[in-house]
PDB file of C-alpha atoms in Angstrom:
ATOM      1  CA  UNK A 645      11.547 -11.222  -2.916  1.00  0.00           C
ATOM      2  CA  UNK A 646      12.098  -8.982   0.205  1.00  0.00           C
ATOM      3  CA  UNK A 647       9.394  -8.933   2.492  1.00  0.00           C
ATOM      4  CA  UNK A 648       6.725  -9.839  -0.169  1.00  0.00           C
ATOM      5  CA  UNK A 649       8.672  -7.242  -2.738  1.00  0.00           C
ATOM      6  CA  UNK A 650      10.153  -7.587  -5.795  1.00  0.00           C
ATOM      7  CA  UNK A 651      13.222  -5.097  -7.017  1.00  0.00           C
ATOM      8  CA  UNK A 652      12.637  -4.918 -10.724  1.00  0.00           C
ATOM      9  CA  UNK A 653      14.560  -2.406 -13.106  1.00  0.00           C
ATOM     10  CA  UNK A 654      14.151   1.019 -13.004  1.00  0.00           C
ATOM     11  CA  UNK A 655      13.623   0.999  -9.094  1.00  0.00           C
ATOM     12  CA  UNK A 656      10.194  -0.475  -9.433  1.00  0.00           C
ATOM     13  CA  UNK A 657       8.909  -2.594  -6.982  1.00  0.00           C
ATOM     14  CA  UNK A 658       6.430  -5.194  -7.279  1.00  0.00           C
ATOM     15  CA  UNK A 659       4.311  -7.173  -4.804  1.00  0.00           C
ATOM     16  CA  UNK A 660       5.102 -10.932  -4.974  1.00  0.00           C
ATOM     17  CA  UNK A 661       2.063 -12.646  -6.796  1.00  0.00           C
ATOM     18  CA  UNK A 662      -1.162 -13.754  -4.772  1.00  0.00           C
ATOM     19  CA  UNK A 663      -1.446 -17.327  -3.935  1.00  0.00           C
ATOM     20  CA  UNK A 664      -4.476 -18.807  -5.648  1.00  0.00           C
ATOM     21  CA  UNK A 665      -7.236 -20.094  -3.479  1.00  0.00           C
ATOM     22  CA  UNK A 666      -9.784 -21.399  -5.835  1.00  0.00           C
ATOM     23  CA  UNK A 667     -11.973 -21.812  -2.952  1.00  0.00           C
ATOM     24  CA  UNK A 668     -11.987 -18.301  -1.559  1.00  0.00           C
ATOM     25  CA  UNK A 669     -12.316 -16.746  -5.213  1.00  0.00           C
ATOM     26  CA  UNK A 670     -15.509 -19.206  -5.393  1.00  0.00           C
ATOM     27  CA  UNK A 671     -16.803 -17.831  -2.046  1.00  0.00           C
ATOM     28  CA  UNK A 672     -16.020 -13.941  -2.936  1.00  0.00           C
ATOM     29  CA  UNK A 673     -17.633 -14.585  -6.348  1.00  0.00           C
ATOM     30  CA  UNK A 674     -20.510 -15.946  -4.547  1.00  0.00           C
ATOM     31  CA  UNK A 675     -21.029 -13.257  -1.972  1.00  0.00           C
ATOM     32  CA  UNK A 676     -21.318 -10.762  -4.861  1.00  0.00           C
ATOM     33  CA  UNK A 677     -23.416 -12.757  -6.845  1.00  0.00           C
ATOM     34  CA  UNK A 678     -26.163 -13.628  -4.181  1.00  0.00           C
ATOM     35  CA  UNK A 679     -25.958  -9.698  -2.625  1.00  0.00           C
ATOM     36  CA  UNK A 680     -26.876  -8.695  -6.505  1.00  0.00           C
ATOM     37  CA  UNK A 681     -29.434 -11.110  -6.921  1.00  0.00           C
ATOM     38  CA  UNK A 682     -31.534 -10.479  -3.608  1.00  0.00           C
ATOM     39  CA  UNK A 683     -31.433  -7.243  -3.850  1.00  0.00           C
ATOM     40  CA  UNK A 684     -32.009  -7.216  -7.860  1.00  0.00           C
ATOM     41  CA  UNK A 685     -29.014  -5.108  -8.487  1.00  0.00           C
ATOM     42  CA  UNK A 686     -27.813  -4.527 -12.136  1.00  0.00           C
ATOM     43  CA  UNK A 687     -24.122  -5.158 -10.797  1.00  0.00           C
ATOM     44  CA  UNK A 688     -20.392  -4.927 -12.403  1.00  0.00           C
ATOM     45  CA  UNK A 689     -16.957  -5.348 -11.423  1.00  0.00           C
ATOM     46  CA  UNK A 690     -13.610  -3.974 -12.152  1.00  0.00           C
ATOM     47  CA  UNK A 691     -10.793  -5.840 -10.990  1.00  0.00           C
ATOM     48  CA  UNK A 692      -7.326  -4.015 -10.816  1.00  0.00           C
ATOM     49  CA  UNK A 693      -4.617  -6.695 -11.922  1.00  0.00           C
ATOM     50  CA  UNK A 694      -1.162  -6.700 -10.130  1.00  0.00           C
ATOM     51  CA  UNK A 695       1.493  -4.960 -11.357  1.00  0.00           C
ATOM     52  CA  UNK A 696       3.702  -7.747 -11.895  1.00  0.00           C
ATOM     53  CA  UNK A 697       1.566  -9.277 -14.000  1.00  0.00           C
ATOM     54  CA  UNK A 698       1.833  -6.297 -16.489  1.00  0.00           C
ATOM     55  CA  UNK A 699       5.449  -6.516 -16.596  1.00  0.00           C
ATOM     56  CA  UNK A 700       7.335  -9.307 -17.583  1.00  0.00           C
ATOM     57  CA  UNK A 701       9.976  -7.189 -18.453  1.00  0.00           C
ATOM     58  CA  UNK A 702      11.053  -5.174 -15.452  1.00  0.00           C
ATOM     59  CA  UNK A 703      10.315  -8.267 -12.985  1.00  0.00           C
ATOM     60  CA  UNK A 704      13.579  -9.955 -11.851  1.00  0.00           C
ATOM     61  CA  UNK A 705      14.736 -13.309 -13.505  1.00  0.00           C
ATOM     62  CA  UNK A 706      13.929 -15.448 -10.745  1.00  0.00           C
ATOM     63  CA  UNK A 707       9.880 -14.768  -9.688  1.00  0.00           C
ATOM     64  CA  UNK A 708       7.139 -16.801  -9.130  1.00  0.00           C
ATOM     65  CA  UNK A 709       4.346 -16.447 -11.592  1.00  0.00           C
ATOM     66  CA  UNK A 710       1.686 -14.338 -11.731  1.00  0.00           C
ATOM     67  CA  UNK A 711      -1.524 -15.808 -12.260  1.00  0.00           C
ATOM     68  CA  UNK A 712      -4.012 -12.639 -12.731  1.00  0.00           C
ATOM     69  CA  UNK A 713      -5.278 -13.959 -16.160  1.00  0.00           C
ATOM     70  CA  UNK A 714      -6.471 -17.547 -14.387  1.00  0.00           C
ATOM     71  CA  UNK A 715      -8.082 -15.462 -11.866  1.00  0.00           C
ATOM     72  CA  UNK A 716      -9.640 -13.039 -13.830  1.00  0.00           C
ATOM     73  CA  UNK A 717     -11.223 -16.131 -16.047  1.00  0.00           C
ATOM     74  CA  UNK A 718     -12.612 -17.697 -12.978  1.00  0.00           C
ATOM     75  CA  UNK A 719     -13.957 -14.774 -11.922  1.00  0.00           C
ATOM     76  CA  UNK A 720     -15.804 -13.930 -15.306  1.00  0.00           C
ATOM     77  CA  UNK A 721     -17.028 -17.743 -15.189  1.00  0.00           C
ATOM     78  CA  UNK A 722     -18.218 -17.206 -11.993  1.00  0.00           C
ATOM     79  CA  UNK A 723     -19.986 -13.848 -12.338  1.00  0.00           C
ATOM     80  CA  UNK A 724     -21.444 -14.135 -15.810  1.00  0.00           C
ATOM     81  CA  UNK A 725     -24.279 -11.892 -15.399  1.00  0.00           C
ATOM     82  CA  UNK A 726     -22.680  -9.117 -14.335  1.00  0.00           C
ATOM     83  CA  UNK A 727     -20.995  -6.195 -16.599  1.00  0.00           C
ATOM     84  CA  UNK A 728     -16.994  -6.946 -16.523  1.00  0.00           C
ATOM     85  CA  UNK A 729     -15.351  -3.414 -16.709  1.00  0.00           C
ATOM     86  CA  UNK A 730     -11.788  -3.702 -18.061  1.00  0.00           C
ATOM     87  CA  UNK A 731      -9.316  -0.536 -18.146  1.00  0.00           C
ATOM     88  CA  UNK A 732      -6.350  -0.294 -20.521  1.00  0.00           C
ATOM     89  CA  UNK A 733      -3.883  -0.517 -18.014  1.00  0.00           C
ATOM     90  CA  UNK A 734      -0.195  -0.774 -18.518  1.00  0.00           C
ATOM     91  CA  UNK A 735       2.803  -0.972 -15.910  1.00  0.00           C
ATOM     92  CA  UNK A 736       3.407   2.675 -16.317  1.00  0.00           C
ATOM     93  CA  UNK A 737      -0.439   3.626 -14.937  1.00  0.00           C
ATOM     94  CA  UNK A 738       1.280   2.360 -11.307  1.00  0.00           C
ATOM     95  CA  UNK A 739       3.015   3.760  -8.978  1.00  0.00           C
ATOM     96  CA  UNK A 740       7.102   2.305  -8.584  1.00  0.00           C
ATOM     97  CA  UNK A 741       6.772   2.418  -4.818  1.00  0.00           C
ATOM     98  CA  UNK A 742       3.257   1.507  -4.176  1.00  0.00           C
ATOM     99  CA  UNK A 743       0.362  -1.557  -5.400  1.00  0.00           C
ATOM    100  CA  UNK A 744      -1.856   1.007  -6.265  1.00  0.00           C
ATOM    101  CA  UNK A 745      -2.705   2.776  -9.495  1.00  0.00           C
ATOM    102  CA  UNK A 746      -1.856   6.504 -10.244  1.00  0.00           C
ATOM    103  CA  UNK A 747      -4.475   9.279 -11.480  1.00  0.00           C
ATOM    104  CA  UNK A 748      -3.664   8.325 -14.879  1.00  0.00           C
ATOM    105  CA  UNK A 749      -4.600   4.652 -14.124  1.00  0.00           C
ATOM    106  CA  UNK A 750      -7.756   5.426 -12.241  1.00  0.00           C
ATOM    107  CA  UNK A 751      -8.414   7.770 -15.397  1.00  0.00           C
ATOM    108  CA  UNK A 752      -7.717   4.604 -17.450  1.00  0.00           C
ATOM    109  CA  UNK A 753     -10.664   2.848 -15.673  1.00  0.00           C
ATOM    110  CA  UNK A 754     -12.695   5.916 -15.652  1.00  0.00           C
ATOM    111  CA  UNK A 755     -12.891   5.531 -19.367  1.00  0.00           C
ATOM    112  CA  UNK A 756     -13.740   2.080 -19.554  1.00  0.00           C
ATOM    113  CA  UNK A 757     -16.761   2.813 -16.742  1.00  0.00           C
ATOM    114  CA  UNK A 758     -18.171   5.605 -18.872  1.00  0.00           C
ATOM    115  CA  UNK A 759     -17.820   3.154 -22.194  1.00  0.00           C
ATOM    116  CA  UNK A 760     -19.830   0.661 -19.684  1.00  0.00           C
ATOM    117  CA  UNK A 761     -22.609   3.273 -18.210  1.00  0.00           C
ATOM    118  CA  UNK A 762     -22.815   5.129 -21.328  1.00  0.00           C
ATOM    119  CA  UNK A 763     -21.819   8.402 -20.260  1.00  0.00           C
ATOM    120  CA  UNK A 764     -19.290  10.729 -22.013  1.00  0.00           C
ATOM    121  CA  UNK A 765     -15.764  10.686 -19.918  1.00  0.00           C
ATOM    122  CA  UNK A 766     -14.244  14.294 -19.728  1.00  0.00           C
ATOM    123  CA  UNK A 767     -11.200  14.688 -21.835  1.00  0.00           C
ATOM    124  CA  UNK A 768      -7.638  14.381 -19.753  1.00  0.00           C
ATOM    125  CA  UNK A 769      -6.790  18.275 -20.553  1.00  0.00           C
ATOM    126  CA  UNK A 770     -10.309  19.077 -18.438  1.00  0.00           C
ATOM    127  CA  UNK A 771      -8.469  18.647 -15.351  1.00  0.00           C
ATOM    128  CA  UNK A 772      -5.849  20.749 -13.651  1.00  0.00           C
ATOM    129  CA  UNK A 773      -2.866  18.436 -12.655  1.00  0.00           C
ATOM    130  CA  UNK A 774      -1.056  19.427  -9.205  1.00  0.00           C
ATOM    131  CA  UNK A 775       1.937  17.318  -8.947  1.00  0.00           C
ATOM    132  CA  UNK A 776       3.339  16.225  -5.274  1.00  0.00           C
ATOM    133  CA  UNK A 777       6.810  14.734  -5.226  1.00  0.00           C
ATOM    134  CA  UNK A 778       8.391  12.123  -2.631  1.00  0.00           C
ATOM    135  CA  UNK A 779       5.593   9.954  -2.220  1.00  0.00           C
ATOM    136  CA  UNK A 780       6.610   6.416  -0.616  1.00  0.00           C
ATOM    137  CA  UNK A 781       3.906   3.780  -0.747  1.00  0.00           C
ATOM    138  CA  UNK A 782       3.002   0.302   0.793  1.00  0.00           C
ATOM    139  CA  UNK A 783       5.680  -1.375  -1.321  1.00  0.00           C
ATOM    140  CA  UNK A 784       8.274   0.728  -0.054  1.00  0.00           C
ATOM    141  CA  UNK A 785       7.473   0.241   3.476  1.00  0.00           C
ATOM    142  CA  UNK A 786       7.721  -3.319   3.067  1.00  0.00           C
ATOM    143  CA  UNK A 787      10.516  -3.564   1.359  1.00  0.00           C
ATOM    144  CA  UNK A 788      12.626  -1.575   3.807  1.00  0.00           C
ATOM    145  CA  UNK A 789      14.806  -0.257   0.861  1.00  0.00           C
ATOM    146  CA  UNK A 790      15.797   3.068   1.715  1.00  0.00           C
ATOM    147  CA  UNK A 791      17.697   4.408  -0.997  1.00  0.00           C
ATOM    148  CA  UNK A 792      14.826   4.331  -3.350  1.00  0.00           C
ATOM    149  CA  UNK A 793      13.838   7.599  -4.967  1.00  0.00           C
ATOM    150  CA  UNK A 794      10.040   8.726  -4.284  1.00  0.00           C
ATOM    151  CA  UNK A 795       7.292   8.580  -6.870  1.00  0.00           C
ATOM    152  CA  UNK A 796       5.296  11.812  -8.386  1.00  0.00           C
ATOM    153  CA  UNK A 797       1.398  11.992  -7.195  1.00  0.00           C
ATOM    154  CA  UNK A 798      -1.217  13.721  -8.785  1.00  0.00           C
ATOM    155  CA  UNK A 799      -4.295  15.412  -7.983  1.00  0.00           C
ATOM    156  CA  UNK A 800      -6.573  16.078 -10.926  1.00  0.00           C
ATOM    157  CA  UNK A 801      -8.840  18.866 -10.330  1.00  0.00           C
ATOM    158  CA  UNK A 802     -11.998  19.033 -12.092  1.00  0.00           C
ATOM    159  CA  UNK A 803     -14.775  21.305 -12.225  1.00  0.00           C
ATOM    160  CA  UNK A 804     -17.613  19.342 -10.608  1.00  0.00           C
ATOM    161  CA  UNK A 805     -19.025  20.908  -7.496  1.00  0.00           C
ATOM    162  CA  UNK A 806     -18.800  17.702  -5.512  1.00  0.00           C
ATOM    163  CA  UNK A 807     -19.666  17.282  -1.560  1.00  0.00           C
ATOM    164  CA  UNK A 808     -18.322  14.822   0.384  1.00  0.00           C
ATOM    165  CA  UNK A 809     -19.321  13.039   3.818  1.00  0.00           C
ATOM    166  CA  UNK A 810     -17.633  10.281   5.648  1.00  0.00           C
ATOM    167  CA  UNK A 811     -19.321   7.956   8.025  1.00  0.00           C
ATOM    168  CA  UNK A 812     -17.690   5.782  10.001  1.00  0.00           C
ATOM    169  CA  UNK A 813     -19.363   3.481  12.795  1.00  0.00           C
ATOM    170  CA  UNK A 814     -18.374   4.982  15.759  1.00  0.00           C
ATOM    171  CA  UNK A 815     -17.216   8.712  14.863  1.00  0.00           C
ATOM    172  CA  UNK A 816     -18.774  11.877  14.030  1.00  0.00           C
ATOM    173  CA  UNK A 817     -19.228  12.422  10.296  1.00  0.00           C
ATOM    174  CA  UNK A 818     -16.980  14.388   8.417  1.00  0.00           C
ATOM    175  CA  UNK A 819     -17.982  16.861   5.695  1.00  0.00           C
ATOM    176  CA  UNK A 820     -15.924  18.481   3.223  1.00  0.00           C
ATOM    177  CA  UNK A 821     -16.348  20.188  -0.319  1.00  0.00           C
ATOM    178  CA  UNK A 822     -13.395  18.517  -1.926  1.00  0.00           C
ATOM    179  CA  UNK A 823     -12.546  15.150  -2.906  1.00  0.00           C
ATOM    180  CA  UNK A 824      -9.015  15.901  -2.074  1.00  0.00           C
ATOM    181  CA  UNK A 825      -8.045  16.169   1.435  1.00  0.00           C
ATOM    182  CA  UNK A 826      -4.487  18.107   1.003  1.00  0.00           C
ATOM    183  CA  UNK A 827      -3.810  17.770   5.038  1.00  0.00           C
ATOM    184  CA  UNK A 828      -2.608  14.104   3.991  1.00  0.00           C
ATOM    185  CA  UNK A 829       0.155  15.355   2.032  1.00  0.00           C
ATOM    186  CA  UNK A 830       2.282  16.290   4.913  1.00  0.00           C
ATOM    187  CA  UNK A 831       1.761  12.692   6.492  1.00  0.00           C
ATOM    188  CA  UNK A 832       3.599   9.632   5.626  1.00  0.00           C
ATOM    189  CA  UNK A 833       0.493   8.132   4.648  1.00  0.00           C
ATOM    190  CA  UNK A 834       0.166  10.509   1.482  1.00  0.00           C
ATOM    191  CA  UNK A 835      -2.383   8.756  -0.623  1.00  0.00           C
ATOM    192  CA  UNK A 836      -4.978   9.319   2.065  1.00  0.00           C
ATOM    193  CA  UNK A 837      -5.035  12.449   0.288  1.00  0.00           C
ATOM    194  CA  UNK A 838      -7.364  11.053  -2.072  1.00  0.00           C
ATOM    195  CA  UNK A 839     -11.395  10.779  -0.138  1.00  0.00           C
ATOM    196  CA  UNK A 840      -9.235  10.590   3.306  1.00  0.00           C
ATOM    197  CA  UNK A 841      -8.386   7.279   3.126  1.00  0.00           C
ATOM    198  CA  UNK A 842     -10.476   4.078   3.904  1.00  0.00           C
ATOM    199  CA  UNK A 843     -13.547   4.576   5.686  1.00  0.00           C
ATOM    200  CA  UNK A 844     -16.963   2.561   6.622  1.00  0.00           C
ATOM    201  CA  UNK A 845     -18.966   4.668   3.961  1.00  0.00           C
ATOM    202  CA  UNK A 846     -18.273   7.491   1.819  1.00  0.00           C
ATOM    203  CA  UNK A 847     -21.032   9.562   0.059  1.00  0.00           C
ATOM    204  CA  UNK A 848     -20.335  11.906  -2.888  1.00  0.00           C
ATOM    205  CA  UNK A 849     -23.217  14.216  -4.175  1.00  0.00           C
ATOM    206  CA  UNK A 850     -23.049  16.534  -7.067  1.00  0.00           C
ATOM    207  CA  UNK A 851     -25.914  18.617  -8.173  1.00  0.00           C
ATOM    208  CA  UNK A 852     -25.254  18.689 -11.546  1.00  0.00           C
ATOM    209  CA  UNK A 853     -24.882  14.619 -11.872  1.00  0.00           C
ATOM    210  CA  UNK A 854     -27.685  12.152 -12.943  1.00  0.00           C
ATOM    211  CA  UNK A 855     -28.698   9.066 -11.145  1.00  0.00           C
ATOM    212  CA  UNK A 856     -27.059   6.863  -8.431  1.00  0.00           C
ATOM    213  CA  UNK A 857     -24.257   4.330  -8.070  1.00  0.00           C
ATOM    214  CA  UNK A 858     -23.536   2.195  -5.070  1.00  0.00           C
ATOM    215  CA  UNK A 859     -19.710   1.324  -4.720  1.00  0.00           C
ATOM    216  CA  UNK A 860     -18.283  -1.760  -2.984  1.00  0.00           C
ATOM    217  CA  UNK A 861     -14.679  -1.401  -2.501  1.00  0.00           C
ATOM    218  CA  UNK A 862     -10.938  -1.622  -1.443  1.00  0.00           C
ATOM    219  CA  UNK A 863      -8.219   1.127  -1.588  1.00  0.00           C
ATOM    220  CA  UNK A 864      -8.208   1.105  -5.478  1.00  0.00           C
ATOM    221  CA  UNK A 865     -11.709   3.113  -5.614  1.00  0.00           C
ATOM    222  CA  UNK A 866     -10.103   6.278  -4.080  1.00  0.00           C
ATOM    223  CA  UNK A 867      -8.684   7.703  -6.858  1.00  0.00           C
ATOM    224  CA  UNK A 868     -11.294   6.234  -9.337  1.00  0.00           C
ATOM    225  CA  UNK A 869     -14.661   7.473  -7.583  1.00  0.00           C
ATOM    226  CA  UNK A 870     -13.761  11.183  -7.735  1.00  0.00           C
ATOM    227  CA  UNK A 871     -14.041  10.994 -11.596  1.00  0.00           C
ATOM    228  CA  UNK A 872     -17.312   9.148 -11.475  1.00  0.00           C
ATOM    229  CA  UNK A 873     -18.392  11.418  -9.013  1.00  0.00           C
ATOM    230  CA  UNK A 874     -18.753  14.306 -11.821  1.00  0.00           C
ATOM    231  CA  UNK A 875     -21.328  12.324 -13.879  1.00  0.00           C
ATOM    232  CA  UNK A 876     -23.484  10.702 -11.169  1.00  0.00           C
ATOM    233  CA  UNK A 877     -25.844  12.805  -8.547  1.00  0.00           C
ATOM    234  CA  UNK A 878     -25.033  10.488  -5.493  1.00  0.00           C
ATOM    235  CA  UNK A 879     -22.416   7.717  -5.057  1.00  0.00           C
ATOM    236  CA  UNK A 880     -21.987   5.826  -1.614  1.00  0.00           C
ATOM    237  CA  UNK A 881     -18.733   4.192  -1.566  1.00  0.00           C
ATOM    238  CA  UNK A 882     -19.118   1.000   1.050  1.00  0.00           C
ATOM    239  CA  UNK A 883     -15.645  -0.429   2.493  1.00  0.00           C
ATOM    240  CA  UNK A 884     -16.699  -3.993   3.958  1.00  0.00           C
ATOM    241  CA  UNK A 885     -13.572  -3.690   6.492  1.00  0.00           C
ATOM    242  CA  UNK A 886     -15.023  -0.677   8.257  1.00  0.00           C
ATOM    243  CA  UNK A 887     -18.775  -0.758   7.535  1.00  0.00           C
ATOM    244  CA  UNK A 888     -20.899  -2.538  10.408  1.00  0.00           C
ATOM    245  CA  UNK A 889     -23.676  -0.349  11.218  1.00  0.00           C
ATOM    246  CA  UNK A 890     -26.300  -2.436   9.401  1.00  0.00           C
ATOM    247  CA  UNK A 891     -26.501  -5.042   6.528  1.00  0.00           C
ATOM    248  CA  UNK A 892     -25.538  -3.440   3.276  1.00  0.00           C
ATOM    249  CA  UNK A 893     -28.710  -5.004   1.802  1.00  0.00           C
ATOM    250  CA  UNK A 894     -30.531  -2.764   3.786  1.00  0.00           C
ATOM    251  CA  UNK A 895     -28.637  -0.008   2.957  1.00  0.00           C
ATOM    252  CA  UNK A 896     -28.980  -0.281  -0.577  1.00  0.00           C
ATOM    253  CA  UNK A 897     -33.047  -0.718  -0.268  1.00  0.00           C
ATOM    254  CA  UNK A 898     -33.004   2.564   2.311  1.00  0.00           C
ATOM    255  CA  UNK A 899     -31.310   4.588  -0.378  1.00  0.00           C
ATOM    256  CA  UNK A 900     -33.054   2.887  -3.593  1.00  0.00           C
ATOM    257  CA  UNK A 901     -30.343   1.897  -5.284  1.00  0.00           C
ATOM    258  CA  UNK A 902     -30.515  -0.032  -8.457  1.00  0.00           C
ATOM    259  CA  UNK A 903     -26.602  -0.127  -9.752  1.00  0.00           C
ATOM    260  CA  UNK A 904     -24.000  -1.570  -8.085  1.00  0.00           C
ATOM    261  CA  UNK A 905     -19.734  -1.187  -8.773  1.00  0.00           C
ATOM    262  CA  UNK A 906     -17.356  -3.750  -6.780  1.00  0.00           C
ATOM    263  CA  UNK A 907     -14.019  -2.358  -7.631  1.00  0.00           C
ATOM    264  CA  UNK A 908     -11.133  -4.334  -6.032  1.00  0.00           C
ATOM    265  CA  UNK A 909      -7.138  -5.521  -6.505  1.00  0.00           C
ATOM    266  CA  UNK A 910      -7.033  -8.689  -7.640  1.00  0.00           C
ATOM    267  CA  UNK A 911      -5.589  -9.890  -4.287  1.00  0.00           C
ATOM    268  CA  UNK A 912      -8.978  -8.623  -2.404  1.00  0.00           C
ATOM    269  CA  UNK A 913     -10.882 -11.437  -4.593  1.00  0.00           C
ATOM    270  CA  UNK A 914      -8.386 -14.020  -4.758  1.00  0.00           C
ATOM    271  CA  UNK A 915      -7.218 -14.144  -0.856  1.00  0.00           C
ATOM    272  CA  UNK A 916      -9.181 -11.680   0.945  1.00  0.00           C
ATOM    273  CA  UNK A 917     -11.925 -12.315   3.430  1.00  0.00           C
ATOM    274  CA  UNK A 918     -13.740  -8.978   3.111  1.00  0.00           C
ATOM    275  CA  UNK A 919     -16.290  -9.764   0.746  1.00  0.00           C
ATOM    276  CA  UNK A 920     -17.981 -12.316   3.292  1.00  0.00           C
ATOM    277  CA  UNK A 921     -18.836  -9.503   5.186  1.00  0.00           C
ATOM    278  CA  UNK A 922     -21.182  -8.842   2.577  1.00  0.00           C
ATOM    279  CA  UNK A 923     -24.873  -8.980   3.646  1.00  0.00           C
TER     280      UNK A 923
END
């Protein structure tokens, strides 16, 4: 791999496999489990697999093994009371130059959430799709292979009347009446078009929606949560890397949350310390 990226067939870039740290997985799962128990929350989780684990055929011959199945089994064992949400994902639901899923991938995840939570997902033809070309993502930036063709990035415009509030600890809130921040399309970080990238807390409200959902997440949730917001009256999306104002438990109690969904890429649970901020 080049700087942690494999180059496979069809100019597809694959982040190399995460080293499996069993102790880290156990710590992260314990943080989620204790948070849900302490706050009496109905908890579910959606862990997004790595691209390499979904595409044995496209990878270069000499690659390290992807141990996603083992990691996911360990998580399921640690979180037996949680609802596991498993989208039907294939390699084509991910960008070629970025580690994230595409809007189509996020839509697959939304359909799985609808099944788990018992609401009817909107059909794909309910959305107006806007295609933006020349998206170059995180894998492209790491690999430094400048000859590769960009991706197409799609915005799926729904019909719900969703308002967005963005709260960061130090900054004034940002208010918007759209889940897409199209100014980001003119920047190097086009993925920030989805809910303006990662922030401490993003609140989405929908006067036609029912119920509330607390989402604790990494950047995979940016594309999923706009779909979910078409059904819920309120969703608060919390990113533990940036949320320091109060304990999340305190926030959940204050806002009367009863349901929490964890949305993380597999690397976040297998190798990152972010979940240890969950109090």
